[in-house]
PDB file of C-alpha atoms in Angstrom:
ATOM      1  CA  MET A  16      -3.292 -26.861  11.267  1.00 93.00           C
ATOM      2  CA  ALA A  17      -6.354 -26.202   9.611  1.00 96.00           C
ATOM      3  CA  GLU A  18      -6.203 -29.438   7.922  1.00 95.00           C
ATOM      4  CA  ARG A  19      -5.547 -31.310  10.939  1.00 94.00           C
ATOM      5  CA  TYR A  20      -7.747 -30.153  13.162  1.00 95.00           C
ATOM      6  CA  GLY A  21     -11.385 -29.471  10.603  1.00 96.00           C
ATOM      7  CA  GLY A  22     -11.174 -25.935   9.568  1.00 96.00           C
ATOM      8  CA  ASP A  23     -11.639 -25.027   6.810  1.00 97.00           C
ATOM      9  CA  PRO A  24      -8.010 -24.321   4.902  1.00 97.00           C
ATOM     10  CA  GLU A  25      -8.989 -21.305   2.885  1.00 98.00           C
ATOM     11  CA  ARG A  26     -10.415 -19.486   5.218  1.00 98.00           C
ATOM     12  CA  ALA A  27      -7.548 -19.663   7.830  1.00 97.00           C
ATOM     13  CA  GLU A  28      -5.301 -19.125   5.015  1.00 97.00           C
ATOM     14  CA  LEU A  29      -6.483 -15.957   3.939  1.00 98.00           C
ATOM     15  CA  ALA A  30      -7.013 -14.801   7.855  1.00 98.00           C
ATOM     16  CA  ALA A  31      -3.237 -15.716   7.666  1.00 96.00           C
ATOM     17  CA  ILE A  32      -2.326 -13.790   4.888  1.00 97.00           C
ATOM     18  CA  LEU A  33      -4.454 -11.064   6.301  1.00 98.00           C
ATOM     19  CA  HIS A  34      -3.965 -11.013  10.254  1.00 97.00           C
ATOM     20  CA  ASP A  35      -0.382  -8.513  10.489  1.00 97.00           C
ATOM     21  CA  VAL A  36      -2.306  -6.213   8.169  1.00 98.00           C
ATOM     22  CA  ALA A  37      -1.413  -3.592  10.542  1.00 98.00           C
ATOM     23  CA  LYS A  38       1.357  -4.301  12.195  1.00 97.00           C
ATOM     24  CA  TYR A  39       3.799  -2.626  11.366  1.00 97.00           C
ATOM     25  CA  TRP A  40       1.830   0.441  10.622  1.00 98.00           C
ATOM     26  CA  GLN A  41       2.762   3.629  12.906  1.00 98.00           C
ATOM     27  CA  THR A  42       1.448   3.705  16.886  1.00 97.00           C
ATOM     28  CA  SER A  43      -0.799   6.908  15.635  1.00 98.00           C
ATOM     29  CA  ARG A  44      -2.061   5.855  12.550  1.00 98.00           C
ATOM     30  CA  MET A  45      -3.081   2.748  14.643  1.00 98.00           C
ATOM     31  CA  GLU A  46      -4.836   4.817  17.598  1.00 98.00           C
ATOM     32  CA  ALA A  47      -6.584   6.511  14.600  1.00 98.00           C
ATOM     33  CA  VAL A  48      -8.424   4.101  13.397  1.00 98.00           C
ATOM     34  CA  ILE A  49      -9.259   3.020  17.188  1.00 98.00           C
ATOM     35  CA  ARG A  50     -10.451   6.053  18.234  1.00 97.00           C
ATOM     36  CA  GLU A  51     -11.986   6.936  14.323  1.00 98.00           C
ATOM     37  CA  GLN A  52     -13.871   3.979  13.870  1.00 97.00           C
ATOM     38  CA  GLY A  53     -14.947   2.873  17.303  1.00 96.00           C
ATOM     39  CA  LEU A  54     -13.272   0.252  17.680  1.00 97.00           C
ATOM     40  CA  PRO A  55     -12.745  -0.634  21.920  1.00 95.00           C
ATOM     41  CA  ALA A  56     -11.151   2.121  23.248  1.00 95.00           C
ATOM     42  CA  ASP A  57      -9.783   0.077  25.958  1.00 96.00           C
ATOM     43  CA  LEU A  58      -7.466  -0.992  23.933  1.00 96.00           C
ATOM     44  CA  LEU A  59      -5.749   2.146  24.218  1.00 97.00           C
ATOM     45  CA  LEU A  60      -4.695   1.212  27.943  1.00 96.00           C
ATOM     46  CA  TYR A  61      -2.461  -1.871  26.708  1.00 96.00           C
ATOM     47  CA  ASP A  62       0.229  -2.859  25.235  1.00 93.00           C
ATOM     48  CA  LYS A  63       0.310  -1.721  21.463  1.00 95.00           C
ATOM     49  CA  GLU A  64       1.188  -5.143  20.428  1.00 94.00           C
ATOM     50  CA  LEU A  65      -2.364  -5.817  20.736  1.00 96.00           C
ATOM     51  CA  TRP A  66      -3.472  -2.627  18.978  1.00 98.00           C
ATOM     52  CA  HIS A  67      -3.014  -4.223  15.508  1.00 98.00           C
ATOM     53  CA  ALA A  68      -5.293  -7.068  15.159  1.00 98.00           C
ATOM     54  CA  PRO A  69      -8.317  -5.268  15.268  1.00 98.00           C
ATOM     55  CA  VAL A  70      -7.039  -2.514  13.052  1.00 98.00           C
ATOM     56  CA  GLY A  71      -6.121  -5.311  10.876  1.00 98.00           C
ATOM     57  CA  ALA A  72      -9.917  -6.841  10.782  1.00 98.00           C
ATOM     58  CA  PHE A  73     -10.687  -3.451   9.832  1.00 98.00           C
ATOM     59  CA  VAL A  74      -8.791  -2.533   7.736  1.00 98.00           C
ATOM     60  CA  ALA A  75      -9.872  -6.425   5.829  1.00 98.00           C
ATOM     61  CA  GLU A  76     -13.329  -5.701   5.677  1.00 98.00           C
ATOM     62  CA  HIS A  77     -13.088  -1.966   4.555  1.00 98.00           C
ATOM     63  CA  HIS A  78     -10.002  -1.872   2.516  1.00 97.00           C
ATOM     64  CA  PHE A  79     -10.140  -5.235   1.071  1.00 98.00           C
ATOM     65  CA  GLY A  80     -13.728  -5.868   1.059  1.00 98.00           C
ATOM     66  CA  ILE A  81     -13.385  -9.278   3.578  1.00 98.00           C
ATOM     67  CA  THR A  82     -16.973  -9.965   4.280  1.00 98.00           C
ATOM     68  CA  ASP A  83     -16.729 -13.190   5.997  1.00 98.00           C
ATOM     69  CA  SER A  84     -17.043 -12.987   9.869  1.00 98.00           C
ATOM     70  CA  MET A  85     -15.074 -15.982  10.491  1.00 98.00           C
ATOM     71  CA  VAL A  86     -12.085 -14.744   9.066  1.00 98.00           C
ATOM     72  CA  LEU A  87     -12.486 -10.871  10.393  1.00 98.00           C
ATOM     73  CA  ASP A  88     -12.958 -12.393  13.671  1.00 98.00           C
ATOM     74  CA  ALA A  89      -9.609 -14.666  13.846  1.00 98.00           C
ATOM     75  CA  ILE A  90      -8.432 -11.145  12.566  1.00 98.00           C
ATOM     76  CA  ARG A  91      -9.210  -9.748  15.419  1.00 98.00           C
ATOM     77  CA  TYR A  92      -8.410 -11.319  17.886  1.00 98.00           C
ATOM     78  CA  HIS A  93      -5.847 -13.399  17.253  1.00 98.00           C
ATOM     79  CA  THR A  94      -3.394 -11.111  19.570  1.00 96.00           C
ATOM     80  CA  SER A  95      -5.575 -11.602  22.409  1.00 97.00           C
ATOM     81  CA  GLY A  96      -8.039 -14.614  22.243  1.00 98.00           C
ATOM     82  CA  ARG A  97     -11.370 -13.981  23.549  1.00 98.00           C
ATOM     83  CA  GLU A  98     -14.397 -16.097  25.233  1.00 98.00           C
ATOM     84  CA  ASP A  99     -16.445 -19.249  23.060  1.00 98.00           C
ATOM     85  CA  MET A 100     -13.375 -18.720  20.487  1.00 98.00           C
ATOM     86  CA  THR A 101     -13.837 -20.542  16.989  1.00 98.00           C
ATOM     87  CA  LEU A 102     -12.011 -23.106  15.914  1.00 98.00           C
ATOM     88  CA  MET A 103     -10.539 -20.474  13.080  1.00 98.00           C
ATOM     89  CA  ASP A 104      -9.785 -18.043  16.071  1.00 98.00           C
ATOM     90  CA  LYS A 105      -7.759 -20.657  17.530  1.00 98.00           C
ATOM     91  CA  ILE A 106      -6.126 -22.030  14.538  1.00 97.00           C
ATOM     92  CA  VAL A 107      -4.900 -18.661  13.397  1.00 97.00           C
ATOM     93  CA  CYS A 108      -3.345 -16.733  17.107  1.00 97.00           C
ATOM     94  CA  LEU A 109      -1.876 -20.194  17.594  1.00 97.00           C
ATOM     95  CA  ALA A 110      -0.084 -20.295  14.429  1.00 96.00           C
ATOM     96  CA  ASP A 111       0.624 -17.007  14.701  1.00 95.00           C
ATOM     97  CA  TYR A 112       2.323 -17.331  18.578  1.00 95.00           C
ATOM     98  CA  MET A 113       3.884 -20.578  17.502  1.00 94.00           C
ATOM     99  CA  GLU A 114       5.463 -19.914  14.166  1.00 92.00           C
ATOM    100  CA  PRO A 115       8.313 -20.612  13.062  1.00 90.00           C
ATOM    101  CA  GLY A 116      10.632 -17.748  13.219  1.00 89.00           C
ATOM    102  CA  ARG A 117       9.718 -17.219  17.132  1.00 89.00           C
ATOM    103  CA  GLU A 118      11.949 -17.954  19.796  1.00 90.00           C
ATOM    104  CA  PHE A 119      11.029 -18.227  23.638  1.00 89.00           C
ATOM    105  CA  PRO A 120      10.976 -20.420  26.462  1.00 87.00           C
ATOM    106  CA  GLY A 121       8.451 -22.851  26.040  1.00 90.00           C
ATOM    107  CA  VAL A 122       7.584 -22.537  22.200  1.00 94.00           C
ATOM    108  CA  ASP A 123       8.874 -25.904  21.748  1.00 95.00           C
ATOM    109  CA  HIS A 124       6.528 -27.418  23.975  1.00 96.00           C
ATOM    110  CA  ILE A 125       3.470 -25.071  22.610  1.00 96.00           C
ATOM    111  CA  ARG A 126       4.553 -26.669  19.325  1.00 96.00           C
ATOM    112  CA  GLU A 127       4.860 -29.855  20.341  1.00 96.00           C
ATOM    113  CA  LEU A 128       1.209 -29.873  22.024  1.00 96.00           C
ATOM    114  CA  SER A 129      -0.013 -27.802  18.911  1.00 95.00           C
ATOM    115  CA  GLY A 130       0.530 -31.189  17.229  1.00 95.00           C
ATOM    116  CA  HIS A 131      -2.171 -33.190  19.136  1.00 95.00           C
ATOM    117  CA  ASP A 132      -3.728 -30.599  21.496  1.00 96.00           C
ATOM    118  CA  LEU A 133      -5.125 -27.262  19.763  1.00 96.00           C
ATOM    119  CA  ASN A 134      -6.872 -26.338  23.343  1.00 96.00           C
ATOM    120  CA  LYS A 135      -3.942 -27.797  25.618  1.00 96.00           C
ATOM    121  CA  ALA A 136      -1.428 -25.507  23.036  1.00 97.00           C
ATOM    122  CA  LEU A 137      -3.339 -22.374  22.936  1.00 97.00           C
ATOM    123  CA  ILE A 138      -3.284 -22.650  27.042  1.00 97.00           C
ATOM    124  CA  ALA A 139      -0.292 -23.171  27.156  1.00 97.00           C
ATOM    125  CA  GLY A 140       0.661 -19.741  24.906  1.00 96.00           C
ATOM    126  CA  PHE A 141      -1.652 -18.008  27.054  1.00 97.00           C
ATOM    127  CA  ASP A 142       0.002 -18.848  29.787  1.00 97.00           C
ATOM    128  CA  SER A 143       3.182 -17.667  28.410  1.00 95.00           C
ATOM    129  CA  THR A 144       2.207 -14.535  27.483  1.00 95.00           C
ATOM    130  CA  ILE A 145       0.426 -13.789  30.769  1.00 96.00           C
ATOM    131  CA  THR A 146       3.942 -14.821  32.679  1.00 95.00           C
ATOM    132  CA  TYR A 147       5.407 -12.570  29.889  1.00 94.00           C
ATOM    133  CA  LEU A 148       3.398  -9.596  30.900  1.00 95.00           C
ATOM    134  CA  LEU A 149       3.512 -10.423  34.418  1.00 96.00           C
ATOM    135  CA  ALA A 150       7.187 -10.531  34.859  1.00 96.00           C
ATOM    136  CA  GLN A 151       8.018  -7.151  32.574  1.00 96.00           C
ATOM    137  CA  GLY A 152       5.349  -5.568  35.285  1.00 96.00           C
ATOM    138  CA  LYS A 153       2.159  -4.998  32.616  1.00 96.00           C
ATOM    139  CA  ARG A 154      -1.096  -5.065  32.393  1.00 96.00           C
ATOM    140  CA  ILE A 155      -2.887  -7.962  31.178  1.00 97.00           C
ATOM    141  CA  TYR A 156      -5.557  -7.526  28.557  1.00 97.00           C
ATOM    142  CA  PRO A 157      -8.710  -8.840  29.712  1.00 97.00           C
ATOM    143  CA  LEU A 158     -10.023 -10.572  27.020  1.00 97.00           C
ATOM    144  CA  THR A 159      -6.894 -13.230  26.826  1.00 97.00           C
ATOM    145  CA  ILE A 160      -7.694 -13.820  30.763  1.00 97.00           C
ATOM    146  CA  ALA A 161     -10.983 -14.620  29.398  1.00 98.00           C
ATOM    147  CA  ALA A 162     -10.487 -16.791  26.731  1.00 98.00           C
ATOM    148  CA  ARG A 163      -7.324 -19.160  28.847  1.00 98.00           C
ATOM    149  CA  ASN A 164      -9.462 -19.186  31.386  1.00 98.00           C
ATOM    150  CA  ASP A 165     -12.569 -20.359  29.409  1.00 98.00           C
ATOM    151  CA  LEU A 166     -10.737 -23.112  27.845  1.00 98.00           C
ATOM    152  CA  ILE A 167      -9.571 -24.068  31.250  1.00 97.00           C
ATOM    153  CA  VAL A 168     -12.869 -25.029  31.815  1.00 97.00           C
ATOM    154  CA  LYS A 169     -14.110 -26.401  28.576  1.00 94.00           C
ATOM    155  CA  ALA A 170     -11.354 -28.318  29.319  1.00 92.00           C
ATOM    156  CA  ARG A 171     -12.844 -29.663  32.629  1.00 91.00           C
ATOM    157  CA  GLU A 172     -15.866 -30.228  31.129  1.00 90.00           C
ATOM    158  CA  ALA A 173     -14.777 -32.739  28.470  1.00 77.00           C
TER     159      ALA A 173
END
């Protein structure tokens, strides 16, 4: 995907390798890193599935010595998105969302969109996530809504 959309394949590969470095940590361990390292405390009010991304960025920087802010941000925002996502943010977020092992309603459509329109595929991914969270009666992380809205505004301006 990085090559298709003009991104840096080496940086994308590094972000892809490290993006889930904290995913299987115990919740208490992720919570401790969030609290002790001054990561956004509001994360603790939302689904734990979000936590591994900012914790993973911390680990990538402080345990693996990654200093490339583009790689770190792609790791940090791969679960939530954000406003003004960089190309690297978009690539890692979308690749993670539709990786081959994932099966959920609409994933094939998102995969199809990803072949020709990165932004439309991301919007569809965020829509799917938001719809799922609404159906589950869960809170939606504000960065996810902001990311979706930002992509929609920019698509209309293009």
